[in-house]
Short mmCIF file of C-alpha atoms in Angstrom, two decimals:
data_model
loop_
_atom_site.label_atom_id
_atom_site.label_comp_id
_atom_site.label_asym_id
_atom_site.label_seq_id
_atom_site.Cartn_x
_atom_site.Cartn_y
_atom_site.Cartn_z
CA UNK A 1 16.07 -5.86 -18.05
CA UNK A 2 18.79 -5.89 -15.30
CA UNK A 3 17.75 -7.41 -11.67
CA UNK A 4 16.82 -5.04 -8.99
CA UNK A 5 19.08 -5.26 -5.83
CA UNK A 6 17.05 -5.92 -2.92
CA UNK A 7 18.55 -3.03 -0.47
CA UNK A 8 17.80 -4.02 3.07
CA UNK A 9 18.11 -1.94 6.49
CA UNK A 10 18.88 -4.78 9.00
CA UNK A 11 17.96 -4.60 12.92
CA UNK A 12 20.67 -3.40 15.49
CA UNK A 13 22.81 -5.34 17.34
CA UNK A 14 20.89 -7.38 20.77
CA UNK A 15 17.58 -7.04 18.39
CA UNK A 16 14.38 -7.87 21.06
CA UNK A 17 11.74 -7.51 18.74
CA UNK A 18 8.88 -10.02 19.83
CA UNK A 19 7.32 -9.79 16.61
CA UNK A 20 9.90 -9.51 13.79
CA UNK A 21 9.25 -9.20 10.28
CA UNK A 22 11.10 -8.27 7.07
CA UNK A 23 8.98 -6.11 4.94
CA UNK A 24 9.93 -5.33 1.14
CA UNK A 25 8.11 -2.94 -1.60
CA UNK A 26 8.29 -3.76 -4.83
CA UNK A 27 8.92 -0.76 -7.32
CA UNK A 28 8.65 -2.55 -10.92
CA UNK A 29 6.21 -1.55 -13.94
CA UNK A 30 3.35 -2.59 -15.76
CA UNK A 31 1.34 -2.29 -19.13
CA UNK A 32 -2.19 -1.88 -19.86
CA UNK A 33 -3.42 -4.23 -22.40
CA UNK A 34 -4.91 -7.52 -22.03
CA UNK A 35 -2.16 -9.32 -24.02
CA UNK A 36 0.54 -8.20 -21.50
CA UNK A 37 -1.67 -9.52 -18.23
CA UNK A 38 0.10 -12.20 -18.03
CA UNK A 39 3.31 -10.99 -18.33
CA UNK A 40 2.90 -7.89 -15.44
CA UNK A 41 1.56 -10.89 -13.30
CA UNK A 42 4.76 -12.73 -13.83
CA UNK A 43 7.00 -10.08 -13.34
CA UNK A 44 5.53 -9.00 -10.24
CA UNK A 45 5.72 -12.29 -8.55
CA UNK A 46 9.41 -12.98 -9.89
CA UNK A 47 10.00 -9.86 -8.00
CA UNK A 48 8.57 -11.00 -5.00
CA UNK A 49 9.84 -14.04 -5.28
CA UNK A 50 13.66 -12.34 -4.90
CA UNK A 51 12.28 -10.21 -2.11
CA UNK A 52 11.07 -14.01 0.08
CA UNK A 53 14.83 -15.12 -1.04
CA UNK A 54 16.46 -11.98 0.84
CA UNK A 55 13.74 -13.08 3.66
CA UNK A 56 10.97 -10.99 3.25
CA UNK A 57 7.65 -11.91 5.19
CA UNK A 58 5.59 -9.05 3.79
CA UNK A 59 5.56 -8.38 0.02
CA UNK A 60 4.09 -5.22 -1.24
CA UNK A 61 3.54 -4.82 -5.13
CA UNK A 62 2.10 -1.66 -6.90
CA UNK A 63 -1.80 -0.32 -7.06
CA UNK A 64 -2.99 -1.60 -10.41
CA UNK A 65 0.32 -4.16 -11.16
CA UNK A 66 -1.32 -6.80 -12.54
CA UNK A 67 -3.57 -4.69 -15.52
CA UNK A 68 -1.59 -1.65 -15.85
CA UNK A 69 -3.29 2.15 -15.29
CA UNK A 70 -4.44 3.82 -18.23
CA UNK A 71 -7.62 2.34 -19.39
CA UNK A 72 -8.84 4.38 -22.84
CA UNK A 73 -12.59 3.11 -22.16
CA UNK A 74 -15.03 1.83 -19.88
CA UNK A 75 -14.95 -1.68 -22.40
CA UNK A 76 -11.25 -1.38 -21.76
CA UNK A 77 -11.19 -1.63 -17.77
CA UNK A 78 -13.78 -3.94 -17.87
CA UNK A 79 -11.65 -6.38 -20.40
CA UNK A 80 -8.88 -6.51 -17.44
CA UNK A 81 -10.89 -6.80 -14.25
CA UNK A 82 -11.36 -9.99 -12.23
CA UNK A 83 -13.74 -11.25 -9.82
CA UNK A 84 -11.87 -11.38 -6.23
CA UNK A 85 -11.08 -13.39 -5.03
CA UNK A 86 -12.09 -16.02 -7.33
CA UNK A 87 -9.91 -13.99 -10.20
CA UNK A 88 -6.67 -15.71 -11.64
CA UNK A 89 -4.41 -13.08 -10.67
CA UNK A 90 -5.28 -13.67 -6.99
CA UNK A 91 -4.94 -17.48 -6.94
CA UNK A 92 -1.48 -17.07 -8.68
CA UNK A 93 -0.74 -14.63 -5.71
CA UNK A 94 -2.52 -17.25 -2.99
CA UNK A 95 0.04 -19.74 -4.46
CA UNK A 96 2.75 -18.14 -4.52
CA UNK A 97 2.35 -16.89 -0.56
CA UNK A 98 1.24 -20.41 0.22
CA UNK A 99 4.71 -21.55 -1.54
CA UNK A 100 6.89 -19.19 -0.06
CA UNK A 101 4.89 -19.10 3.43
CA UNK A 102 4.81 -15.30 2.66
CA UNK A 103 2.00 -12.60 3.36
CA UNK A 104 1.67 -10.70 -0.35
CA UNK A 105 -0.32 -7.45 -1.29
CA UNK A 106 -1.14 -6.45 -4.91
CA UNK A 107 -3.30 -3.98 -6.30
CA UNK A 108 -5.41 -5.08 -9.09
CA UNK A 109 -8.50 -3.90 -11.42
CA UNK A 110 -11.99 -6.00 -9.43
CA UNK A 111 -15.19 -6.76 -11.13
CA UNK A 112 -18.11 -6.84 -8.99
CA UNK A 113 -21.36 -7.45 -10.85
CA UNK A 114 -21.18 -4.12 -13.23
CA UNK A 115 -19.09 -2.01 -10.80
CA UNK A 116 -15.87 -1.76 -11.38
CA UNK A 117 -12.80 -1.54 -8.17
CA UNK A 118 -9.66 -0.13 -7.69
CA UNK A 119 -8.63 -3.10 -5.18
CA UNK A 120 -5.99 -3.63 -2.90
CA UNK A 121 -5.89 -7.68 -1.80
CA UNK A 122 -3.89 -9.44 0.94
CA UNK A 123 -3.15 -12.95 0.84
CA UNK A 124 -0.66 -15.07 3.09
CA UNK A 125 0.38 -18.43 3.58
CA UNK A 126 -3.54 -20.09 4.41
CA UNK A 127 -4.51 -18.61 1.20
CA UNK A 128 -7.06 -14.84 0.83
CA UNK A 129 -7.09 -13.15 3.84
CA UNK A 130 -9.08 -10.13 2.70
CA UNK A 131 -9.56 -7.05 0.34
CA UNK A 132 -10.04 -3.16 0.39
CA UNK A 133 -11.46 -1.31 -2.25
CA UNK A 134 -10.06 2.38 -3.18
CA UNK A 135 -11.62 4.78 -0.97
CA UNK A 136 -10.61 8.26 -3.18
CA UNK A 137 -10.61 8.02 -7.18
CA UNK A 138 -8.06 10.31 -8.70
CA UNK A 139 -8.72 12.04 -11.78
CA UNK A 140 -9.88 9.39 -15.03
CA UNK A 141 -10.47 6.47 -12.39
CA UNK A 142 -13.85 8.17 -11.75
CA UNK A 143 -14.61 7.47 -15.13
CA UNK A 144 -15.00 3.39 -14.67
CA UNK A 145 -14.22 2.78 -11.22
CA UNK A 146 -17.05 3.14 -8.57
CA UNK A 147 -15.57 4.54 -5.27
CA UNK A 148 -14.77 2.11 -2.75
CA UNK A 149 -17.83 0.28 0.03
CA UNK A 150 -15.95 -1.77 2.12
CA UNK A 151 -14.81 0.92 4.38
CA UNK A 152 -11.65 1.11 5.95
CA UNK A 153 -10.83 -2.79 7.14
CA UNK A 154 -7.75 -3.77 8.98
CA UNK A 155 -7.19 -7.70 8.77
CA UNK A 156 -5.77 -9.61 11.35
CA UNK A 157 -2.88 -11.91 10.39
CA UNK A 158 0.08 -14.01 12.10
CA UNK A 159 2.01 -10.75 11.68
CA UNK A 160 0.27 -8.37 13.10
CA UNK A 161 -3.00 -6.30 11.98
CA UNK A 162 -2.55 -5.24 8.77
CA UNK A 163 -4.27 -2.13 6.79
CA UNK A 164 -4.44 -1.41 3.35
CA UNK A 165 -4.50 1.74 1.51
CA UNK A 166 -4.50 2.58 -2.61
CA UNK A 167 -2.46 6.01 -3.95
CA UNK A 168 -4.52 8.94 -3.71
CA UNK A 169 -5.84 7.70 -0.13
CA UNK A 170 -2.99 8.79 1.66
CA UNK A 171 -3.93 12.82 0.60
CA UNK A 172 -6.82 12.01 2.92
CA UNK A 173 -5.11 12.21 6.65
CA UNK A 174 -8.72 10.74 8.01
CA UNK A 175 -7.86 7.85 5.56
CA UNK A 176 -4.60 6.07 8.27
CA UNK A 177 -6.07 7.58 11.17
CA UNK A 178 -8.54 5.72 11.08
CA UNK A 179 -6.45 2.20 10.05
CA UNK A 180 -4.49 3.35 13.10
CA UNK A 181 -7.44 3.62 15.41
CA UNK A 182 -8.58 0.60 14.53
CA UNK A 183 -5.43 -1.37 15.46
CA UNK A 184 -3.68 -1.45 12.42
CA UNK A 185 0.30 -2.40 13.07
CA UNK A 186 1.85 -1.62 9.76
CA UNK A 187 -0.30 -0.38 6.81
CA UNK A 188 0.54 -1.08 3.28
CA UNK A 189 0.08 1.69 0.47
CA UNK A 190 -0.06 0.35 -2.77
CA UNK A 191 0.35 3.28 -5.49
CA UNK A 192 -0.07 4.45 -9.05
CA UNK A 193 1.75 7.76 -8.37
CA UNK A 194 1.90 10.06 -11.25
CA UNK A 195 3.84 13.02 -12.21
CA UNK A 196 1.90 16.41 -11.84
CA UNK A 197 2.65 20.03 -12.39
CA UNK A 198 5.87 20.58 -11.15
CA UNK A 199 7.60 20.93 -9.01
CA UNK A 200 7.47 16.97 -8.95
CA UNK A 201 10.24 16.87 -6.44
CA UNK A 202 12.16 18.52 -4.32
CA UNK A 203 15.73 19.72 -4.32
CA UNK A 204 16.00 16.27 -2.25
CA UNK A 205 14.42 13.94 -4.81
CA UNK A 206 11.54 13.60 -2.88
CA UNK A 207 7.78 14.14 -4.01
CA UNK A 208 4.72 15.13 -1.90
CA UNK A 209 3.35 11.64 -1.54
CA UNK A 210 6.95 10.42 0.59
CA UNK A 211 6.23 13.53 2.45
CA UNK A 212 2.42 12.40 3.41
CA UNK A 213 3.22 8.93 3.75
CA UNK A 214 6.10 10.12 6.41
CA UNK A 215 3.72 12.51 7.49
CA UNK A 216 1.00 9.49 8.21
CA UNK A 217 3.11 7.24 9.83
CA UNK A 218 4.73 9.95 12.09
CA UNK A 219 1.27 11.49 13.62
CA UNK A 220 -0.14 7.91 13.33
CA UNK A 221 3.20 6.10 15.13
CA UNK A 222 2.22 3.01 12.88
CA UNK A 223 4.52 2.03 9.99
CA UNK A 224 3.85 2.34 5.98
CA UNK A 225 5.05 0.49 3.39
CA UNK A 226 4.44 2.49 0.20
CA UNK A 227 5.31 0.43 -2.89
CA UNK A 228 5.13 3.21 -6.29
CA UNK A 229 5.43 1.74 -10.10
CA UNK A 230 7.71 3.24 -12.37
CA UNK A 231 7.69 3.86 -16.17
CA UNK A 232 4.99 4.99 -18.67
CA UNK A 233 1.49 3.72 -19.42
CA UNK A 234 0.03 5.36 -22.56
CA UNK A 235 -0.34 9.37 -21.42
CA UNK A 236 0.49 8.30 -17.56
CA UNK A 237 3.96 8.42 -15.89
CA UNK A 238 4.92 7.19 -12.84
CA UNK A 239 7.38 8.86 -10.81
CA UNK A 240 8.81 5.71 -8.23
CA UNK A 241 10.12 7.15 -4.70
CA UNK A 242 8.57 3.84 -3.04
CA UNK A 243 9.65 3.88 0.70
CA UNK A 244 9.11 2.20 3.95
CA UNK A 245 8.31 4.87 6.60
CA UNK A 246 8.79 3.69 10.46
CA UNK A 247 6.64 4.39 13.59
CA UNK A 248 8.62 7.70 13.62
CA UNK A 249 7.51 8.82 10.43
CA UNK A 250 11.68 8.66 9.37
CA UNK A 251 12.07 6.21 6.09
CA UNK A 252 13.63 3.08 7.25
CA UNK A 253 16.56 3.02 4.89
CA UNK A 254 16.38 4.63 1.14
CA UNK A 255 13.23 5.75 -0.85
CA UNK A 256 13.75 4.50 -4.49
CA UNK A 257 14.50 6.54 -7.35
CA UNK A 258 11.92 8.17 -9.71
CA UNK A 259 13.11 5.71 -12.64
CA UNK A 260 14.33 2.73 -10.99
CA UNK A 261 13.14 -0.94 -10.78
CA UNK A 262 13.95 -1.63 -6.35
CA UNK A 263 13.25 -3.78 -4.42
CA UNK A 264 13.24 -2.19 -0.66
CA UNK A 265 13.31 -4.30 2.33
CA UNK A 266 13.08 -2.94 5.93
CA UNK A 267 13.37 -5.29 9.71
CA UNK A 268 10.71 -4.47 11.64
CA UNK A 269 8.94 -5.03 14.66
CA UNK A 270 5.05 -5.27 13.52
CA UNK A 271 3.71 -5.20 16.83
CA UNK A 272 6.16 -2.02 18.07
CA UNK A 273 2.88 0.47 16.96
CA UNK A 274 1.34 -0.68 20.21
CA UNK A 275 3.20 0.74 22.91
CA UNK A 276 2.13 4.69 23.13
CA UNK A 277 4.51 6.61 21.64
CA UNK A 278 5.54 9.02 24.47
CA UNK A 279 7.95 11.46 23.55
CA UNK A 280 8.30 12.98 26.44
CA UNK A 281 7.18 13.25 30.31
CA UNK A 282 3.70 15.23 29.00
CA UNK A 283 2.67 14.24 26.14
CA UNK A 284 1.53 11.03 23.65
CA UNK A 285 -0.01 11.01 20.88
CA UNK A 286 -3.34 9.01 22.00
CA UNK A 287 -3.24 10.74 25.21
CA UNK A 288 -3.16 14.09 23.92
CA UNK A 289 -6.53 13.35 21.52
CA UNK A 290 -9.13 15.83 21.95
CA UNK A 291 -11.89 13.40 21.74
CA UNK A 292 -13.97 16.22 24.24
CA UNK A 293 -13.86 18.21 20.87
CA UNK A 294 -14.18 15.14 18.26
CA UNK A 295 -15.96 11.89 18.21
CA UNK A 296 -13.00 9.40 18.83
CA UNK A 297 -13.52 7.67 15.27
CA UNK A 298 -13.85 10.49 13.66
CA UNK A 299 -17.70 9.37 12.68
CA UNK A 300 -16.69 5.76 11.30
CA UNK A 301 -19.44 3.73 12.26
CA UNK A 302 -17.79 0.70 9.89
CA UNK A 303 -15.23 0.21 12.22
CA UNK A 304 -14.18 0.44 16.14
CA UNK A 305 -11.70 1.57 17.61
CA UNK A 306 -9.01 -0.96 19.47
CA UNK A 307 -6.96 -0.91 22.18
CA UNK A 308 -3.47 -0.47 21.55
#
């Protein structure tokens, strides 16, 4: 299989950024079946690993990259799911962003007792920081994995505050908002996108989830780095368009192909989510919030909100 070019949109000239990072999503396959574990595991981190040599800081793989997606049985899914983080998949990843002083995020199938997870974990260079479990099961998921009860965490790092989010999450708009009230700097979407009825795209190329993930990070003013998977997986395909959306809600530089193994990087500044985002003399968008009409978090007692 030919390498993936990492394609990079650099900062402008007299760059002041006081907290700069170079984030990258990862747009690569994987297969279910235990016998080809190892070898999703691998590729993912050989991917990542050309994403730290361009310089990335922030490594986002797939929902789901280390198992693959379409599980035939409940035996099946429980046959590929770890324990986190005591798992193997998530000590290979706590090495590798210990080697490469990196922060990763991977999506991966979680054993908990008998429940089974749709999990999202972040690790960095000090080893596990933290994990989120898939709030909103899309179709067959609901048929092993138990709907996510960790709430909505955002994890502080030396980055910035970092939130997670898995695929069918970001059809929820509650879902970021409340990452975003809660301080989150740049959330991370790791995805299992599938084709549905069409029209899959539109006569730009792009499908509905670049559209809500754009949407989120534009009404949200926080950015999102959406890493897709590509390919087939039994009855499941997988239809790419992996982006990195900035506070503005505009993709920082291209959204990958429906087909196409990419590596995306993007020069940010993590911390850039904190200044209001006033777009004009009269209004902001935390100003402007209605909270006479709405409890401010929206009812999430899991979580508070932080000043940004």
């Amino acid at each position: 299989m030919p390498e993936p070019h990492a394609e990079s949109a650099s900062p402008p000239a007299g760059d002041r950024r006081v907290s700069p990072a170079r984030i990258a999503v990862v747009q690569c396959d994987a297969r279910v079946g235990v016998d080809q574990r190892e070898e999703n595991v691998e590729r993912g981190l050989a991917l990542a690993g050309r994403a730290a040599d361009d310089g990335a800081t922030l490594i986002v793989l797939p929902e789901l990259c280390a198992t693959g997606y379409a599980f035939a049985t409940r035996a099946e899914a429980y046959a590929h799911a770890e324990e986190v983080p005591a798992g193997e998949t998530v000590r290979r990843w706590e090495a590798f962003a210990r080697d490469r002083a990196v922060h990763l995020v991977g999506g991966l199938a979680e054993r908990d007792g008998v429940r089974l997870y749709s999990s999202a974990v972040l690790v960095g260079p000090d080893g596990y920081i933290g994990h989120y479990r898939k709030t909103h099961l899309w179709n067959t998921e609901k048929l092993w994995f138990t709907p996510g009860d960790r709430g909505l965490p955002v994890f502080e790092t030396t980055l910035g505050r970092v939130g997670l989010l898995i695929c069918w999450d970001i059809w929820f708009p509650e879902t970021s908002r409340l990452l975003a009230l809660q301080g989150a700097d740049v959330i991370c979407s790791v995805n299992n996108w599938v084709w549905t009825p069409p029209p899959v795209f539109d006569p730009s190329g792009r499908c509905m989830a670049v559209y809500l993930t754009m949407t989120a990070a534009h009404v949200n003013n926080v950015v999102i780095a959406a890493a897709n998977r590509i390919g087939t997986d039994r009855d499941a395909r997988f239809l790419g368009c992996s982006l990195i959306a900035g506070t503005n809600g505009w993709p920082i530089g291209e959204i990958a192909g429906p087909d196409e193994e990419r590596i995306l990087t993007a020069d940010v500044d993590v911390v850039d989510s904190r200044s209001a985002p006033i777009w004009n003399g009269l209004n902001d968008l935390v100003r402007d919030r209605r909270t006479d009409l709405y409890q401010e978090m929206l009812g999430y007692a899991e979580g508070r909100a932080f000043p940004r």
